[in-house]
Amino acid sequence: MDLIPQLIVDALLLGGIYTLMVIGLALSFGVTRVINFAHGEAVMLGAYGAFTVFVAFGVDPLIAMPVLMVAGCVLGMVLFKVAIAPVLKAPHVNQILLTFGIGLVLQNLALVIWSPDGRSVVPSYAYSSFEFGDVVVSGGRLIGFGIAAVLVLALFFWLKRTEFGRATRALAEQHDAAVLMGINVNQMYALAFGLSVALGVATGVILSFLGAITPFMGFHILVKGFAIIVLGGLGSIVGAVLGAFLLAFAETAVSYYVPNGTGWAEAVAFLTLFLVLVLRPRGIIGQAVAD
Amino acid sequence: MSALLEVSNLHAGYGESAVLQGLDFELGQGEVVCLLGANGVGKTTTMGVLSGLVPASEGRVRYDGIDLLALPTHERVSSGLALSPEGRKVFPNLTVEENLYLGSFNRNARAHRMRKLDEVYALFPRLAERRTQSSGLMSGGEQQMLALGRALMSNPRVLLLDEPSLGLAPLVVQSVFAAIRAIAATNISILLVEQNTHAALSVASRGYVMAAGRIVLAGDAATLREAPELRDAFIGKAQSKGKALHA
């Protein structure tokens, strides 16, 4: 049987979910210039949020998602005001250690609340699938892809067409001039950070019905996120989308064509990070970032 | 009558280096006043302090009776103070019209957005032709027009213009200054920082000459045009002349 059509479908579905996973990271970095090492934990908490609501109230993750996203946005904004805003002018190492530390705290908090056992959410569509010619399409992944596509397009629309979206782009491009436009920078930073967390939470909700939820799932997500961002180039949202699909194709191809490839696919992100940083540190279309 | 903008004993700097060392000047309602001086005397720092990008270490700025230095930049903008910065600083990947929309980001200006947009396009027809183009692709002169237009979009009472002639060809400088004259005719007060003394004195009614972070000479445009101190200021002798003169 020809594997190519199946590979393309699987990679596209995965790429859509990866795009959602990374776009929040790219948004908060592009605006605040702080790399959020706790972004994976936003995803993890989103997944546990979906799990808890599903188990406690029997509410479908897709219905809980808007509420969880709003909660994530508010938490993100509060976290920004309390913890990140004070280190905005500090050296990058301090910022990295701070967000990394926040991630560790959240991981261990999850460990205490939900135990180290892998959890999963199983709505009826989670393991459904249908055949389309020779290609088998996973229902859960298709739904995840659809939600990711809607959210990513909504973000693009927001950035392009709204007052605050325009201000966000201005702030990412030319900080001082944005200040001169009367943009309240701290407020915009908090908003961008909150939105970024909300997008992370949405990713977690989708992942909650696609695989196991564990307190430490955020680390893998972060590594993949970095591989994608490094591929696309720091500070480029379009680059992040491109990187997401490249990584998805590379991982899917490895899992199909390499013997025992499913395990090796997880290494693709690490290898990508290594190769891009050595061969083309600015990414495919990104700009080089000073200091 | 007290001035609209009144700067007294202003000090500011970066780290260890003091740039402004006791600056005094004022700008009246509807006036066009220029700040002249050689590179590095603190003209751009003055604009930075007035707009809020650079903190002052000492001194006072009263604007329409309020303590300007106590306000964050975004509140200064909504109270009617707009800076067109040195080097223009347009948002290069945003279109011309998006740049202009950002000029009226503050809530007070948003209500007047469409009217201001028409005014800016009437003043700079070139911008209307290029409204959907990325501003980074435009020429220096067009970007300067955009920076001016963007500042006008905030519906300002006081316009701070930092080196609008910088890097522009003489003919383009002429058209930029024609626009500044047209803006001044609408009763907006303008503080103009320039190295191009000739162009600045052609639109300003009064001017100040700065050296080493303070005012060394003040007078009306006709007097300054003839003043030997002005030439000295540009070659750095004025510092030794000591005390500031007042208009």
XYZ file of C-alpha atoms in Angstrom:
538
model
C 0.000 0.000 0.000
C 1.167 3.474 -0.785
C 1.981 5.252 2.464
C 2.381 8.750 1.041
C -1.279 9.937 1.194
C -1.621 8.616 4.743
C 1.626 10.309 5.716
C 0.485 13.629 4.292
C -2.867 13.502 6.086
C -1.302 12.502 9.410
C 1.402 15.156 9.120
C -1.087 17.891 8.232
C -3.321 17.038 11.182
C -0.330 16.971 13.531
C 1.045 20.195 12.021
C -2.175 22.048 12.782
C -2.017 21.040 16.425
C 1.701 21.927 16.594
C 0.891 25.338 15.149
C -1.539 26.036 17.959
C 1.008 24.697 20.455
C 3.745 27.057 19.310
C 1.852 30.153 18.297
C 1.257 31.249 21.872
C 4.963 30.899 22.578
C 5.780 32.978 19.498
C 3.196 35.626 20.430
C 4.456 36.216 23.946
C 8.083 36.217 22.820
C 7.439 38.491 19.856
C 5.813 41.110 22.048
C 7.566 40.920 25.419
C 10.913 39.455 24.260
C 10.739 37.093 27.220
C 10.964 33.413 26.347
C 8.366 31.649 28.454
C 9.890 28.348 29.564
C 6.651 27.575 31.404
C 4.554 27.519 28.231
C 4.507 23.711 28.277
C 2.973 23.905 31.738
C 0.130 26.070 30.410
C -0.567 23.211 27.990
C -0.294 20.659 30.800
C -2.708 22.604 33.025
C -5.144 22.954 30.132
C -5.105 19.178 29.706
C -5.668 18.574 33.436
C -8.376 21.222 33.436
C -10.206 19.337 30.687
C -9.637 16.050 32.561
C -10.979 17.410 35.858
C -14.065 18.957 34.316
C -14.711 15.751 32.367
C -14.362 13.472 35.393
C -16.133 15.710 37.917
C -19.031 16.980 35.816
C -18.973 14.808 32.722
C -18.540 17.924 30.591
C -17.041 17.397 27.157
C -13.559 18.992 26.797
C -14.688 20.955 23.762
C -17.489 22.563 25.761
C -15.196 23.289 28.701
C -12.526 24.772 26.447
C -13.760 28.396 26.203
C -14.100 28.652 29.975
C -10.687 27.063 30.536
C -9.149 29.463 28.014
C -10.626 32.498 29.755
C -9.356 31.197 33.097
C -5.936 30.633 31.530
C -5.894 34.155 30.094
C -6.736 35.714 33.449
C -4.170 33.563 35.273
C -1.581 34.429 32.640
C -2.205 38.153 33.031
C -1.976 37.938 36.811
C 1.199 35.856 36.587
C 2.657 38.425 34.217
C 1.882 41.372 36.482
C 3.137 39.621 39.602
C 6.188 37.720 38.381
C 7.315 38.660 34.872
C 6.781 42.432 34.728
C 9.380 43.049 37.481
C 12.118 41.263 35.472
C 11.406 42.782 32.053
C 14.603 44.844 32.195
C 16.657 42.152 33.911
C 19.265 40.084 32.007
C 17.826 37.295 29.845
C 19.323 34.630 32.097
C 17.238 35.898 35.020
C 14.079 35.817 32.930
C 14.804 32.307 31.707
C 15.492 31.018 35.216
C 12.326 32.681 36.482
C 9.975 31.198 33.870
C 11.775 27.858 34.147
C 11.206 27.970 37.911
C 7.529 28.798 37.449
C 7.324 25.731 35.207
C 8.901 23.524 37.885
C 6.489 24.788 40.519
C 3.505 24.105 38.262
C 4.786 20.602 37.410
C 5.090 19.695 41.058
C 1.783 21.272 41.897
C 0.205 19.029 39.245
C 2.056 16.066 40.729
C 0.499 16.789 44.135
C -2.999 17.435 42.813
C -3.327 14.790 40.102
C -0.595 12.209 41.043
C 2.052 10.979 38.594
C -0.350 8.482 36.963
C -1.089 9.119 33.316
C -4.637 10.378 32.845
C -6.800 10.558 29.787
C -10.101 11.979 28.664
C -12.184 9.730 26.461
C -15.123 11.466 24.859
C -16.823 9.336 22.204
C -14.879 10.919 19.337
C -11.442 10.408 20.920
C -10.748 7.022 19.317
C -13.138 7.225 16.409
C -11.817 7.048 12.888
C -13.077 6.856 9.350
C -11.662 5.775 6.032
C -11.309 8.078 3.121
C -10.176 5.967 0.200
C -6.958 4.324 1.376
C -6.442 6.870 4.112
C -7.543 6.363 7.697
C -8.386 9.622 9.449
C -8.476 9.798 13.236
C -11.625 11.593 14.370
C -9.963 13.009 17.478
C -7.067 14.428 15.502
C -9.357 15.866 12.879
C -11.361 17.657 15.569
C -8.131 18.852 17.198
C -6.918 20.135 13.858
C -10.208 21.923 13.206
C -10.125 23.694 16.563
C -6.481 24.612 16.125
C -7.196 26.035 12.669
C -10.082 28.128 13.974
C -8.027 29.494 16.877
C -4.956 30.257 14.769
C -7.085 32.040 12.165
C -8.858 33.926 14.944
C -5.481 35.063 16.276
C -4.406 36.223 12.819
C -7.688 38.080 12.417
C -7.255 39.692 15.825
C -3.706 40.789 15.019
C -4.708 42.126 11.614
C -8.054 43.786 12.197
C -8.501 44.936 15.762
C -7.243 47.971 17.632
C -5.323 45.933 20.189
C -4.076 43.439 17.607
C -2.625 46.277 15.562
C -1.040 47.702 18.691
C 0.439 44.275 19.442
C 2.115 44.139 16.044
C 3.349 47.700 16.433
C 4.829 46.886 19.819
C 6.593 43.815 18.438
C 8.089 45.877 15.597
C 9.153 49.164 17.118
C 8.939 49.387 20.880
C 9.686 53.084 21.376
C 7.422 54.259 18.587
C 4.616 52.088 19.989
C 5.060 53.824 23.335
C 4.825 57.164 21.546
C 1.492 56.133 20.037
C 0.084 56.148 23.538
C 0.018 52.375 23.835
C 0.108 51.340 27.473
C 2.952 48.883 27.146
C 2.545 47.035 30.421
C -1.131 46.479 29.704
C -0.369 45.184 26.186
C 2.368 42.913 27.503
C -0.017 41.417 30.046
C -2.666 40.945 27.364
C -0.242 39.230 24.963
C 0.980 36.991 27.757
C -2.571 36.152 28.831
C -3.566 35.299 25.246
C -0.462 33.182 24.895
C -1.405 31.177 27.991
C -4.991 30.832 26.730
C -3.673 29.370 23.454
C -1.469 26.993 25.474
C -4.497 25.911 27.510
C -6.462 25.269 24.302
C -3.586 23.081 23.076
C -3.766 21.154 26.336
C -7.499 20.610 25.987
C -6.934 19.123 22.533
C -4.041 16.951 23.697
C -6.174 15.727 26.615
C -8.192 13.491 24.298
C -5.306 12.528 22.009
C -2.892 10.964 24.487
C -1.816 10.577 28.084
C -1.831 13.541 30.468
C 1.088 13.628 32.898
C 2.547 16.354 35.143
C 5.715 16.402 33.047
C 4.205 16.460 29.563
C 5.069 20.155 29.321
C 8.773 19.498 28.876
C 8.346 17.543 25.633
C 5.990 20.196 24.398
C 8.488 22.929 25.184
C 11.290 21.123 23.319
C 9.046 20.693 20.295
C 7.998 24.293 20.568
C 11.614 25.431 20.559
C 12.488 23.194 17.624
C 9.604 24.746 15.692
C 10.457 28.311 16.653
C 14.120 27.805 15.866
C 13.152 26.295 12.511
C 10.877 29.181 11.612
C 12.992 31.884 13.177
C 12.435 33.695 16.463
C 9.896 36.464 16.393
C 8.141 35.383 13.203
C 4.604 34.074 13.617
C 4.376 32.990 9.985
C 7.730 31.240 10.469
C 6.279 29.442 13.477
C 3.428 28.070 11.364
C 5.879 26.895 8.725
C 8.136 25.328 11.360
C 5.186 23.510 12.927
C 4.318 21.777 9.677
C 7.966 20.985 8.890
C 8.429 19.309 12.263
C 5.134 17.438 11.873
C 6.187 16.111 8.461
C 9.651 15.138 9.685
C 8.271 13.321 12.735
C 5.574 11.521 10.773
C 8.019 10.458 8.069
C 10.431 9.090 10.664
C 7.695 7.140 12.402
C 6.616 5.627 9.074
C 9.910 4.819 7.402
C 12.332 4.144 10.248
C 12.048 0.736 11.939
C 10.552 1.302 15.413
C 10.116 4.841 14.155
C 7.419 5.943 16.610
C 10.040 6.137 19.345
C 12.599 7.823 17.111
C 10.085 10.433 16.022
C 10.370 11.983 19.473
C 14.069 12.603 18.801
C 13.378 14.585 15.632
C 12.742 17.777 17.613
C 16.082 17.504 19.436
C 17.938 16.751 16.220
C 16.218 19.666 14.485
C 17.164 22.044 17.280
C 20.769 20.909 17.049
C 21.044 21.090 13.269
C 19.338 24.452 12.847
C 21.344 26.094 15.605
C 24.561 24.879 14.010
C 23.705 25.418 10.349
C 21.255 28.319 10.203
C 20.766 29.995 13.573
C 18.328 32.618 12.307
C 15.835 30.003 11.146
C 14.269 29.735 7.723
C 12.625 33.142 7.479
C 13.141 34.705 10.880
C 15.187 37.732 11.733
C 18.269 37.471 13.893
C 17.534 38.638 17.420
C 20.095 40.843 19.093
C 21.398 40.015 22.599
C -0.260 84.670 30.282
C 1.753 81.611 31.173
C 3.197 79.359 28.495
C 1.547 76.120 27.380
C 4.752 74.188 27.953
C 7.213 75.423 30.526
C 10.503 73.636 31.127
C 12.579 74.663 34.110
C 15.937 73.481 35.406
C 15.633 70.152 33.619
C 18.337 67.545 34.199
C 18.538 64.132 32.556
C 21.108 61.649 31.362
C 21.979 58.052 30.706
C 23.751 56.217 33.510
C 26.786 58.245 34.579
C 26.673 60.764 31.764
C 24.588 63.890 32.351
C 23.141 65.191 29.102
C 20.695 67.884 30.186
C 22.158 70.170 32.838
C 19.580 72.727 33.828
C 17.495 73.331 30.746
C 14.948 76.200 30.706
C 12.626 77.148 27.893
C 8.982 77.670 27.096
C 6.492 77.218 24.307
C 3.350 79.346 24.025
C -0.044 78.363 22.644
C 0.073 78.307 18.839
C 3.784 79.102 18.725
C 6.473 77.444 16.605
C 9.731 77.371 18.532
C 12.947 75.655 17.526
C 15.734 74.145 19.578
C 19.026 74.394 17.743
C 22.476 73.113 18.471
C 25.226 70.751 17.407
C 25.118 66.996 17.645
C 25.122 65.674 21.191
C 24.030 68.801 23.064
C 20.865 67.105 24.295
C 18.159 68.065 21.805
C 16.873 64.536 21.287
C 17.202 63.812 25.007
C 14.976 66.836 25.615
C 12.358 65.365 23.299
C 12.752 62.010 25.053
C 12.111 63.581 28.457
C 9.101 65.546 27.221
C 7.536 62.461 25.640
C 8.372 60.221 28.594
C 10.846 57.845 26.927
C 13.731 59.230 28.992
C 13.345 59.892 32.739
C 14.330 63.294 34.136
C 16.593 63.341 37.174
C 15.720 66.876 38.231
C 13.609 69.834 37.213
C 10.024 70.508 36.211
C 7.891 70.544 33.109
C 4.496 72.206 33.349
C 2.093 71.532 30.517
C -1.215 73.367 30.546
C -0.913 73.769 34.297
C -0.179 70.110 35.076
C 3.049 68.398 36.135
C 3.964 66.615 32.911
C 6.788 64.524 34.357
C 4.357 62.750 36.692
C 2.414 61.275 33.757
C 3.300 58.041 31.938
C 3.817 58.413 28.190
C 0.396 57.127 27.185
C -1.322 59.732 29.351
C 0.868 62.477 27.881
C -0.269 61.381 24.427
C -3.934 61.420 25.362
C -3.521 64.862 26.924
C -2.384 66.174 23.556
C 1.394 65.859 23.374
C 2.735 63.997 20.320
C 6.322 63.286 19.299
C 7.470 62.562 15.783
C 10.746 60.876 16.715
C 14.225 61.265 15.293
C 14.786 58.734 12.530
C 10.974 58.613 11.959
C 10.535 55.155 13.504
C 7.601 54.091 11.366
C 6.340 50.510 11.793
C 8.015 49.064 8.688
C 5.899 45.940 8.147
C 2.620 47.740 8.748
C 0.857 49.577 5.958
C 0.744 53.349 5.749
C -2.865 53.389 6.883
C -2.169 51.022 9.790
C 0.606 53.364 10.896
C -1.828 56.265 10.803
C -4.498 54.319 12.695
C -1.938 53.647 15.419
C -1.382 57.369 15.685
C -4.935 57.638 16.990
C -4.700 54.659 19.331
C -5.456 56.696 22.428
C -9.111 56.884 23.333
C -9.433 60.664 23.002
C -8.097 60.561 19.452
C -10.011 57.471 18.338
C -13.244 59.454 18.218
C -11.682 61.851 15.683
C -9.913 59.161 13.655
C -11.737 59.461 10.346
C -11.680 63.258 10.348
C -7.960 63.324 11.163
C -7.279 60.706 8.502
C -8.928 62.921 5.887
C -6.886 65.900 7.084
C -3.631 63.952 6.926
C -4.393 62.623 3.454
C -5.263 66.147 2.322
C -1.975 67.442 3.702
C 0.036 64.537 2.256
C -1.695 63.207 -0.878
C 1.318 60.921 -1.324
C 0.270 58.965 1.767
C -3.237 58.504 0.400
C -1.768 57.018 -2.781
C 0.325 54.612 -0.726
C -2.166 53.763 1.992
C -1.938 49.985 1.507
C 1.837 49.835 1.038
C 4.203 48.614 3.742
C 5.724 51.768 5.145
C 9.215 50.239 5.295
C 9.294 50.220 1.495
C 8.802 53.967 1.167
C 11.453 56.628 0.644
C 12.872 58.629 3.535
C 10.799 61.668 2.619
C 7.590 59.644 2.476
C 8.413 58.024 5.802
C 8.943 61.475 7.298
C 5.538 62.542 6.011
C 4.097 59.389 7.551
C 5.776 60.114 10.896
C 4.311 63.639 10.829
C 0.896 62.360 9.790
C 0.977 59.671 12.470
C 1.726 62.298 15.127
C -1.123 64.471 13.813
C -3.526 61.535 14.093
C -3.342 61.790 17.878
C -5.166 65.138 17.638
C -2.311 66.957 19.389
C -2.144 70.398 20.988
C 1.635 70.255 21.066
C 3.671 68.616 18.346
C 7.274 67.706 19.114
C 9.264 67.273 15.911
C 12.702 65.739 16.239
C 14.956 66.330 13.217
C 12.326 66.111 10.479
C 14.978 67.031 7.857
C 17.396 64.273 8.847
C 18.827 62.461 5.835
C 16.487 64.102 3.319
C 17.401 65.743 0.013
C 17.005 69.570 -0.077
C 13.880 69.500 -2.231
C 12.231 66.983 0.088
C 13.203 69.095 3.099
C 11.385 71.996 1.475
C 8.166 70.047 1.067
C 8.366 68.669 4.630
C 8.783 72.200 5.963
C 5.926 73.444 3.824
C 3.796 70.821 5.575
C 5.065 71.934 8.987
C 4.080 75.497 8.109
C 0.603 74.273 7.145
C 0.300 72.396 10.444
C 1.393 75.488 12.381
C -1.347 77.471 10.659
C -3.935 75.204 12.330
C -2.936 76.621 15.731
C -1.042 73.506 16.873
C 1.971 74.504 18.977
C 5.207 73.083 17.606
C 8.548 72.459 19.254
C 11.044 71.759 16.516
C 14.479 70.248 17.048
C 16.771 70.705 14.075
C 20.339 70.701 12.902
C 19.220 72.368 9.726
C 19.216 75.875 11.243
C 18.182 77.620 8.069
C 15.084 75.464 7.548
C 14.139 75.598 11.233
C 14.337 79.396 11.417
C 12.212 79.658 8.288
C 9.177 78.237 10.137
C 9.870 79.129 13.779
C 9.030 82.509 15.260
C 11.498 82.039 18.112
C 14.369 79.755 18.881
C 16.795 78.586 21.508
C 20.379 77.530 20.984
C 21.586 74.659 23.136
C 25.106 73.711 24.113
C 26.211 71.132 26.675
C 22.722 70.486 27.982
C 21.500 74.020 28.545
C 20.245 77.048 26.658
C 23.026 79.443 25.695
C 21.055 81.816 23.514
C 17.409 82.692 22.962
C 15.741 85.093 20.614
C 13.352 85.595 17.759
C 14.086 83.989 14.425
C 15.398 87.170 12.767
C 17.866 87.814 15.599
C 19.083 84.229 15.696
C 19.679 84.174 11.971
C 22.253 86.939 12.416
C 23.707 85.756 15.724
C 27.410 84.837 15.648
C 26.807 82.681 18.754
C 24.731 80.352 16.626
C 27.703 79.533 14.448
C 29.818 79.137 17.574
C 27.289 76.722 19.078
C 27.805 74.431 16.161
C 31.530 74.326 16.632
C 31.269 74.004 20.374
C 32.515 77.388 21.584
C 29.243 78.471 23.080
C 29.784 76.467 26.253
C 32.432 78.903 27.387
C 30.088 81.837 26.965
C 28.395 80.729 30.142
C 25.103 82.167 31.254
C 21.876 81.512 29.440
C 20.091 84.484 27.957
C 16.342 84.664 28.210
C 13.729 85.783 25.777
